[in-house]
Amino acid sequence: MDTILVVNAGSSSVKFRIYSIENEGMLRQQLKGQIDGIGSRPRLRASGGEGDPLADRAYPIDAVPDLPSAMEIAGAWLRDELCIHPIAVGHRVVHGGPDYDRPIQVDHGVVTRLERFIALAPLHQPHNLAPIRSILANFPALPQVACFDTAFHRTHSAVADHYAIPHGLHAEGVRRYGFHGLSYEYIAKTLPKIAPKIAKERVIVAHLGSGASMCALSGGRSIESTMGFTALDGLPMGTRPGQIDPGVVLYLISEKGMSAANVQNFLYRDCGLKGLSGISNDMRELETSDSFNARLAIDYFVYRIGLNAGMLAAALQGLDAFVFTAGIGENSATIRARVASQLGWLGVSLDQAENARHSRLISGSNSRIPVYIVPTDEELMIAQHTLSLLTKRPTTNARQERAS
Ligand code: AMP
């Protein structure tokens, strides 16, 4: 049976999924797994399509010091023990820069171009590229596809794509890219099956997970996002502050003597729900805490979602539906109820029983705007892109041609 491997590599873990290609190009998830604790306490865990456990193994630290070694272990496990030989690999790559507005089959030249964007996403891009390089070196004939978190937002108008800074910086790539594009693309593709009429109209999607952002969809196309040049902007997240006055960064440098590396670490790891609560970056822990600062962190999260919804509704010039997705959006009835009450001025009201049941449609019958929960599936999106690039003649990507 033909299969596709999907790889999502981060700084200390690599997550992978295997999809089988069924009749008429349908994809079915066969297994999911991950190696985490790379360089500290490496562990391979995997389960089958029904959640049945397939592996749980610890490795000595020097057996898995880095991402390429983790890829080798995961690859050997799939090949030698499960006899899985994927016909292609799809990768999540956070940054496609200004030019890639769709997934692309990778070769050494593409990897070199994607390395240019390491400076734009230093904590993600190098880790996303490491497994691609290692597969190119060990299995040069195996097709690999890079799917970008920025690509779905390349439909933004020039005015949404710019900062008010001199043009030279925009030309070299300092732009409002937006992220979580694979998640929004999945929602935009799924919504027509759930609500065909609504899918053609003005929709805000709130991707609320450990990373969080919101996207304004007009007729299924992204026209605005709360994230910008990096995945730091917009909503507060597990450990990132979201929108912050750049003056705070200047203060950290000039008054606190922090280096660029210190500031980067601070903004990516010490802020957001974790920084504000002083307790945790995990919404579940904050929801059960009675500490004042945990409540403040949740209040801030909800308040900023409300403010940003107003901004996106202005970009859309109205609103026809609101969608919750990702870990918090799919699972926390409390946060959804609180966000909905922030959106009361837009005519949103929830059916509390449907919300508590995590139903697909959770708005009340008197709500002016329908509110949905749509579980996202970025990995399936990557697998679909990979399959379609394998089976279709590649379409010309004008921007990409210009890039090469
Ligand atoms: P994600 O990045 O989409 O996997 O989302 C991860 C986040 O979702 C976690 O950090 C939790 O804060 C949050 N989460 C998951 N389940 C729940 C839940 N039942 N209630 C509240 N938050 C949740």
Tab-separated table of N, CA and C in Angstrom, residues 16 18 28-34 44-56 77-78 82 84:
chain	number	residue	atom	x	y	z
A	16	PHE	N	5.670	12.899	13.521
A	16	PHE	CA	5.460	12.346	12.188
A	16	PHE	C	4.135	11.593	12.112
A	18	ILE	N	1.889	8.840	9.315
A	18	ILE	CA	1.853	8.068	8.066
A	18	ILE	C	0.404	8.027	7.586
A	28	ARG	N	-5.780	8.206	4.527
A	28	ARG	CA	-6.214	7.713	5.839
A	28	ARG	C	-5.010	7.639	6.762
A	29	GLN	N	-5.160	8.234	7.952
A	29	GLN	CA	-4.034	8.221	8.881
A	29	GLN	C	-3.807	6.810	9.420
A	30	GLN	N	-2.571	6.314	9.233
A	30	GLN	CA	-2.225	4.963	9.689
A	30	GLN	C	-1.593	4.985	11.071
A	31	LEU	N	-0.748	5.972	11.277
A	31	LEU	CA	-0.118	6.083	12.594
A	31	LEU	C	0.404	7.485	12.823
A	32	LYS	N	0.573	7.821	14.085
A	32	LYS	CA	1.256	9.067	14.411
A	32	LYS	C	2.266	8.805	15.505
A	33	GLY	N	3.358	9.542	15.453
A	33	GLY	CA	4.386	9.320	16.452
A	33	GLY	C	5.243	10.551	16.629
A	34	GLN	N	6.124	10.488	17.571
A	34	GLN	CA	7.067	11.579	17.754
A	34	GLN	C	8.282	11.090	18.510
A	44	LEU	N	10.869	7.731	21.823
A	44	LEU	CA	10.007	7.507	20.653
A	44	LEU	C	8.672	6.996	21.156
A	45	ARG	N	7.602	7.681	20.745
A	45	ARG	CA	6.247	7.216	21.085
A	45	ARG	C	5.416	7.206	19.813
A	46	ALA	N	4.621	6.197	19.645
A	46	ALA	CA	3.776	6.158	18.447
A	46	ALA	C	2.522	5.355	18.732
A	47	SER	N	1.459	5.717	18.007
A	47	SER	CA	0.205	4.969	18.124
A	47	SER	C	-0.402	4.801	16.742
A	48	GLY	N	-1.273	3.799	16.602
A	48	GLY	CA	-1.891	3.495	15.316
A	48	GLY	C	-3.106	4.364	15.036
A	49	GLY	N	-3.768	4.094	13.926
A	49	GLY	CA	-4.907	4.903	13.484
A	49	GLY	C	-6.032	4.956	14.501
A	50	GLU	N	-6.175	3.920	15.307
A	50	GLU	CA	-7.256	3.892	16.311
A	50	GLU	C	-6.741	4.324	17.686
A	51	GLY	N	-5.529	4.880	17.734
A	51	GLY	CA	-4.962	5.298	19.011
A	51	GLY	C	-4.282	4.157	19.762
A	52	ASP	N	-4.193	2.971	19.130
A	52	ASP	CA	-3.570	1.810	19.776
A	52	ASP	C	-2.057	2.018	19.886
A	53	PRO	N	-1.461	1.775	21.067
A	53	PRO	CA	-0.029	2.054	21.241
A	53	PRO	C	0.841	1.141	20.367
A	54	LEU	N	1.840	1.735	19.708
A	54	LEU	CA	2.741	0.956	18.846
A	54	LEU	C	4.170	0.963	19.366
A	55	ALA	N	4.570	2.039	20.033
A	55	ALA	CA	5.948	2.104	20.544
A	55	ALA	C	6.023	3.119	21.668
A	56	ASP	N	6.872	2.812	22.640
A	56	ASP	CA	7.221	3.776	23.688
A	56	ASP	C	8.608	3.373	24.180
A	77	TRP	N	12.807	2.706	12.267
A	77	TRP	CA	11.677	2.030	12.942
A	77	TRP	C	10.540	1.773	11.940
A	78	LEU	N	10.227	2.796	11.143
A	78	LEU	CA	9.134	2.646	10.164
A	78	LEU	C	9.493	1.585	9.114
A	82	LEU	N	8.104	-1.842	10.816
A	82	LEU	CA	6.716	-1.795	10.323
A	82	LEU	C	6.631	-2.004	8.812
A	84	ILE	N	7.211	0.016	6.456
A	84	ILE	CA	6.568	1.162	5.789
A	84	ILE	C	7.626	1.888	4.971
